[in-house]
Amino acid sequence: MLNVHIIPILSDNYAYALEAPNSQELVVIDPGEAAPIIAYLDAHGLKPTQIWHTHHHWDHVDGIEDLSAHYGGLPVFNTKNPPADHFAEEPLEIIKTPGHTLDHICFYFPKSAIIFTADTLFSMGCGRLFEGSATQMWESFSKISVLDDETLIYPGHEYTLSNAQFCLKQEPNNQALIERLEEVEKLRAENKPTIPVTLALEKQTNVFLRAKDAEEFAQLRALKDKG
Ligand SMILES: [Zn+2]
């Protein structure tokens, strides 16, 4: 099983450090800033060997240069230069998820049942459509929803609380959502991450995943954009 370190950076982003057993390899995913990641790795006696990023936005890439330089130069993998199809002994699938940006990719590890969804799928939310269409994002969501229900989702931001409040407005009687909101409020009061979350729970609580078709998905996205 892979070991995932959750590293909060900037105001509400998550970077991740990914360790594989019996391997010296350590990947840092989406370093939007370097300093807190270096501090975290130092505190845990970890040394990165690779950097991956999911899309080109500054809050996912701005730390790459400093992070790489600090460790003497690290290879960087992304959409244009994807990582190999294995990380240590773990098979890796790159899932293309245009919508938030056209170049957005998710890193999926079927053996460990882990996916890094960045700004495509948030807990109870979905990324804003900066470059792609609602239909593209809907199709990207469809690629995630077919994965194993026990898959753990690691998104790019801690937006869970406001997302839950939006979802509850759409489905005020959804018991799973009511319970998840209570859990999220407790976690946030203690300044703890609300992720990872299973795909099964997202299917019960994320209105964007629950949309029956692209049209309903687009309506929800437009409603959320209004604030
Ligand atoms: Zn983004």
CSV table of C-alpha atoms and ligand atoms in Angstrom, one decimal:
chain,number,residue,atom,x,y,z
A,1,MET,CA,0.0,0.0,0.0
A,2,LEU,CA,1.1,3.5,-0.7
A,3,ASN,CA,1.6,5.9,2.1
A,4,VAL,CA,0.1,9.4,1.5
A,5,HIS,CA,1.3,12.4,3.5
A,6,ILE,CA,-1.2,15.3,3.4
A,7,ILE,CA,0.6,18.7,3.4
A,8,PRO,CA,-1.5,21.8,3.8
A,9,ILE,CA,0.0,24.8,1.8
A,10,LEU,CA,-1.1,28.3,0.9
A,11,SER,CA,-4.5,29.2,2.3
A,12,ASP,CA,-6.5,26.1,1.4
A,13,ASN,CA,-4.4,23.9,-1.0
A,14,TYR,CA,-3.2,20.4,-0.4
A,15,ALA,CA,0.1,19.1,-1.6
A,16,TYR,CA,0.9,15.5,-1.1
A,17,ALA,CA,4.0,13.4,-0.5
A,18,LEU,CA,3.6,9.8,-1.7
A,19,GLU,CA,5.8,6.9,-0.4
A,20,ALA,CA,5.9,3.4,-1.7
A,21,PRO,CA,7.1,0.6,0.5
A,22,ASN,CA,10.5,-1.0,-0.3
A,23,SER,CA,11.3,2.0,-2.5
A,24,GLN,CA,13.5,5.1,-2.1
A,25,GLU,CA,11.2,6.9,-4.4
A,26,LEU,CA,9.1,9.8,-3.0
A,27,VAL,CA,6.8,11.9,-5.1
A,28,VAL,CA,5.6,15.4,-4.2
A,29,ILE,CA,2.3,16.2,-5.9
A,30,ASP,CA,1.2,19.8,-6.7
A,31,PRO,CA,3.7,21.9,-4.8
A,32,GLY,CA,2.0,25.3,-5.0
A,33,GLU,CA,4.7,26.6,-2.6
A,34,ALA,CA,7.9,25.0,-1.4
A,35,ALA,CA,8.7,26.2,2.2
A,36,PRO,CA,5.9,24.2,4.1
A,37,ILE,CA,6.7,21.1,2.0
A,38,ILE,CA,10.4,21.3,2.7
A,39,ALA,CA,9.6,21.8,6.4
A,40,TYR,CA,7.3,18.8,6.5
A,41,LEU,CA,9.7,16.5,4.7
A,42,ASP,CA,12.6,17.6,6.9
A,43,ALA,CA,10.5,16.9,10.0
A,44,HIS,CA,9.6,13.4,8.8
A,45,GLY,CA,13.1,12.6,7.5
A,46,LEU,CA,11.8,12.3,3.9
A,47,LYS,CA,13.6,13.2,0.7
A,48,PRO,CA,11.7,13.7,-2.6
A,49,THR,CA,12.9,12.1,-5.8
A,50,GLN,CA,10.2,13.3,-8.2
A,51,ILE,CA,7.6,16.1,-8.6
A,52,TRP,CA,4.2,15.6,-10.3
A,53,HIS,CA,1.6,18.1,-11.0
A,54,THR,CA,-2.0,17.8,-12.2
A,55,HIS,CA,-2.5,21.1,-14.1
A,56,HIS,CA,-0.8,24.4,-14.8
A,57,HIS,CA,-2.4,26.7,-12.2
A,58,TRP,CA,0.1,28.7,-10.1
A,59,ASP,CA,-1.2,27.2,-6.8
A,60,HIS,CA,-0.2,23.8,-8.0
A,61,VAL,CA,3.2,24.6,-9.6
A,62,ASP,CA,4.7,27.7,-8.1
A,63,GLY,CA,6.8,25.7,-5.6
A,64,ILE,CA,8.4,23.4,-8.2
A,65,GLU,CA,11.5,25.5,-8.9
A,66,ASP,CA,12.4,26.1,-5.3
A,67,LEU,CA,11.6,22.5,-4.2
A,68,SER,CA,13.6,21.0,-7.0
A,69,ALA,CA,16.6,23.3,-6.4
A,70,HIS,CA,16.6,22.5,-2.7
A,71,TYR,CA,17.1,18.8,-3.4
A,72,GLY,CA,19.6,19.3,-6.2
A,73,GLY,CA,17.3,19.1,-9.2
A,74,LEU,CA,14.3,16.7,-9.4
A,75,PRO,CA,12.5,15.4,-12.5
A,76,VAL,CA,9.1,16.9,-13.1
A,77,PHE,CA,6.2,15.0,-14.5
A,78,ASN,CA,2.8,16.4,-15.8
A,79,THR,CA,0.4,16.1,-18.7
A,80,LYS,CA,3.0,16.8,-21.3
A,81,ASN,CA,5.6,14.6,-19.7
A,82,PRO,CA,3.7,11.9,-17.8
A,83,PRO,CA,5.2,9.7,-15.1
A,84,ALA,CA,5.8,6.0,-15.9
A,85,ASP,CA,2.9,3.6,-15.7
A,86,HIS,CA,4.3,2.3,-12.4
A,87,PHE,CA,5.4,4.1,-9.2
A,88,ALA,CA,7.6,1.6,-7.4
A,89,GLU,CA,5.5,-1.6,-7.6
A,90,GLU,CA,2.2,0.2,-7.9
A,91,PRO,CA,0.5,0.4,-11.2
A,92,LEU,CA,-0.4,4.1,-12.1
A,93,GLU,CA,-3.1,5.3,-14.4
A,94,ILE,CA,-3.2,8.8,-15.7
A,95,ILE,CA,-6.9,9.8,-16.1
A,96,LYS,CA,-7.4,12.8,-18.3
A,97,THR,CA,-10.0,15.1,-16.8
A,98,PRO,CA,-10.5,18.3,-18.8
A,99,GLY,CA,-13.0,20.8,-17.5
A,100,HIS,CA,-11.2,23.0,-14.8
A,101,THR,CA,-8.3,23.3,-17.3
A,102,LEU,CA,-7.9,21.4,-20.6
A,103,ASP,CA,-4.7,19.8,-19.4
A,104,HIS,CA,-5.9,18.5,-16.1
A,105,ILE,CA,-5.0,15.0,-15.1
A,106,CYS,CA,-5.7,12.8,-12.1
A,107,PHE,CA,-3.3,10.2,-10.7
A,108,TYR,CA,-5.0,6.9,-10.0
A,109,PHE,CA,-3.5,3.9,-8.2
A,110,PRO,CA,-5.9,1.0,-8.7
A,111,LYS,CA,-4.0,-1.4,-6.4
A,112,SER,CA,-4.0,0.9,-3.4
A,113,ALA,CA,-7.4,2.4,-4.5
A,114,ILE,CA,-6.2,6.0,-4.3
A,115,ILE,CA,-6.8,8.9,-6.6
A,116,PHE,CA,-5.5,12.4,-6.6
A,117,THR,CA,-8.2,14.5,-8.2
A,118,ALA,CA,-6.8,18.0,-7.6
A,119,ASP,CA,-9.2,20.6,-9.0
A,120,THR,CA,-11.5,18.2,-10.8
A,121,LEU,CA,-13.4,16.6,-7.9
A,122,PHE,CA,-13.4,18.1,-4.4
A,123,SER,CA,-15.2,16.5,-1.5
A,124,MET,CA,-18.9,17.4,-2.3
A,125,GLY,CA,-17.8,19.8,-5.0
A,126,CYS,CA,-16.3,20.2,-8.5
A,127,GLY,CA,-13.7,22.5,-9.9
A,128,ARG,CA,-14.6,25.7,-11.6
A,129,LEU,CA,-14.7,25.6,-15.4
A,130,PHE,CA,-11.9,27.9,-16.4
A,131,GLU,CA,-11.1,26.3,-19.7
A,132,GLY,CA,-13.4,23.4,-20.4
A,133,SER,CA,-17.1,23.0,-20.8
A,134,ALA,CA,-19.6,21.6,-18.3
A,135,THR,CA,-20.0,18.6,-20.7
A,136,GLN,CA,-16.3,18.0,-20.6
A,137,MET,CA,-16.3,18.1,-16.8
A,138,TRP,CA,-19.3,15.8,-16.6
A,139,GLU,CA,-17.4,13.3,-18.8
A,140,SER,CA,-14.4,13.7,-16.5
A,141,PHE,CA,-16.6,13.0,-13.5
A,142,SER,CA,-18.0,9.9,-15.2
A,143,LYS,CA,-14.4,8.5,-15.5
A,144,ILE,CA,-14.0,8.8,-11.7
A,145,SER,CA,-17.5,7.6,-10.8
A,146,VAL,CA,-16.8,4.2,-12.4
A,147,LEU,CA,-13.8,3.4,-10.1
A,148,ASP,CA,-14.1,1.1,-7.1
A,149,ASP,CA,-16.4,2.5,-4.4
A,150,GLU,CA,-13.7,2.2,-1.8
A,151,THR,CA,-11.3,4.4,-3.7
A,152,LEU,CA,-9.9,7.1,-1.5
A,153,ILE,CA,-10.1,10.6,-3.0
A,154,TYR,CA,-7.4,13.2,-2.3
A,155,PRO,CA,-8.4,16.6,-3.8
A,156,GLY,CA,-6.4,19.8,-4.3
A,157,HIS,CA,-8.3,22.1,-1.9
A,158,GLU,CA,-10.0,22.1,1.5
A,159,TYR,CA,-13.3,23.4,0.3
A,160,THR,CA,-15.4,20.7,2.0
A,161,LEU,CA,-17.3,22.8,4.4
A,162,SER,CA,-18.7,25.4,2.0
A,163,ASN,CA,-19.3,22.6,-0.6
A,164,ALA,CA,-21.3,20.6,2.0
A,165,GLN,CA,-23.5,23.7,2.7
A,166,PHE,CA,-24.1,24.1,-1.0
A,167,CYS,CA,-25.0,20.4,-1.5
A,168,LEU,CA,-27.3,20.5,1.5
A,169,LYS,CA,-29.3,23.4,0.0
A,170,GLN,CA,-29.9,21.2,-3.1
A,171,GLU,CA,-30.8,18.1,-1.0
A,172,PRO,CA,-31.9,19.2,2.4
A,173,ASN,CA,-33.3,15.8,3.4
A,174,ASN,CA,-30.2,13.8,2.4
A,175,GLN,CA,-29.3,12.0,5.6
A,176,ALA,CA,-25.8,11.0,4.5
A,177,LEU,CA,-25.1,14.6,3.7
A,178,ILE,CA,-26.4,15.9,7.1
A,179,GLU,CA,-24.1,13.4,8.8
A,180,ARG,CA,-21.1,14.3,6.7
A,181,LEU,CA,-21.6,18.0,7.3
A,182,GLU,CA,-21.6,17.3,11.1
A,183,GLU,CA,-18.3,15.4,10.7
A,184,VAL,CA,-16.8,18.1,8.5
A,185,GLU,CA,-17.7,20.8,11.0
A,186,LYS,CA,-16.0,18.9,13.8
A,187,LEU,CA,-12.9,18.3,11.8
A,188,ARG,CA,-12.6,21.9,10.6
A,189,ALA,CA,-13.1,23.2,14.2
A,190,GLU,CA,-10.0,21.2,15.1
A,191,ASN,CA,-8.3,22.4,11.9
A,192,LYS,CA,-8.0,18.9,10.6
A,193,PRO,CA,-8.3,17.9,6.9
A,194,THR,CA,-11.7,16.5,5.8
A,195,ILE,CA,-10.0,14.3,3.3
A,196,PRO,CA,-9.4,11.7,2.0
A,197,VAL,CA,-13.0,10.6,1.4
A,198,THR,CA,-14.2,7.4,-0.2
A,199,LEU,CA,-15.9,7.5,-3.6
A,200,ALA,CA,-18.9,5.7,-2.0
A,201,LEU,CA,-19.5,8.6,0.4
A,202,GLU,CA,-19.0,11.1,-2.4
A,203,LYS,CA,-21.7,9.3,-4.4
A,204,GLN,CA,-24.1,9.8,-1.5
A,205,THR,CA,-23.2,13.4,-0.8
A,206,ASN,CA,-21.7,15.2,-3.8
A,207,VAL,CA,-24.5,16.6,-5.9
A,208,PHE,CA,-22.3,17.0,-8.9
A,209,LEU,CA,-21.6,13.2,-8.8
A,210,ARG,CA,-25.3,12.6,-8.2
A,211,ALA,CA,-26.4,14.6,-11.3
A,212,LYS,CA,-28.2,12.3,-13.6
A,213,ASP,CA,-26.9,13.8,-16.8
A,214,ALA,CA,-24.7,16.5,-18.3
A,215,GLU,CA,-27.5,19.0,-18.3
A,216,GLU,CA,-28.3,18.7,-14.6
A,217,PHE,CA,-24.6,18.9,-13.9
A,218,ALA,CA,-24.2,22.1,-15.9
A,219,GLN,CA,-27.2,23.6,-14.0
A,220,LEU,CA,-25.6,22.8,-10.7
A,221,ARG,CA,-22.3,24.3,-11.8
A,222,ALA,CA,-24.0,27.5,-12.9
A,223,LEU,CA,-25.9,27.7,-9.6
A,224,LYS,CA,-22.6,27.3,-7.6
A,225,ASP,CA,-20.9,30.0,-9.7
A,226,LYS,CA,-23.6,32.5,-8.7
A,227,GLY,CA,-22.3,32.0,-5.2
B,1,ZN,ZN,-6.6,24.9,-10.5
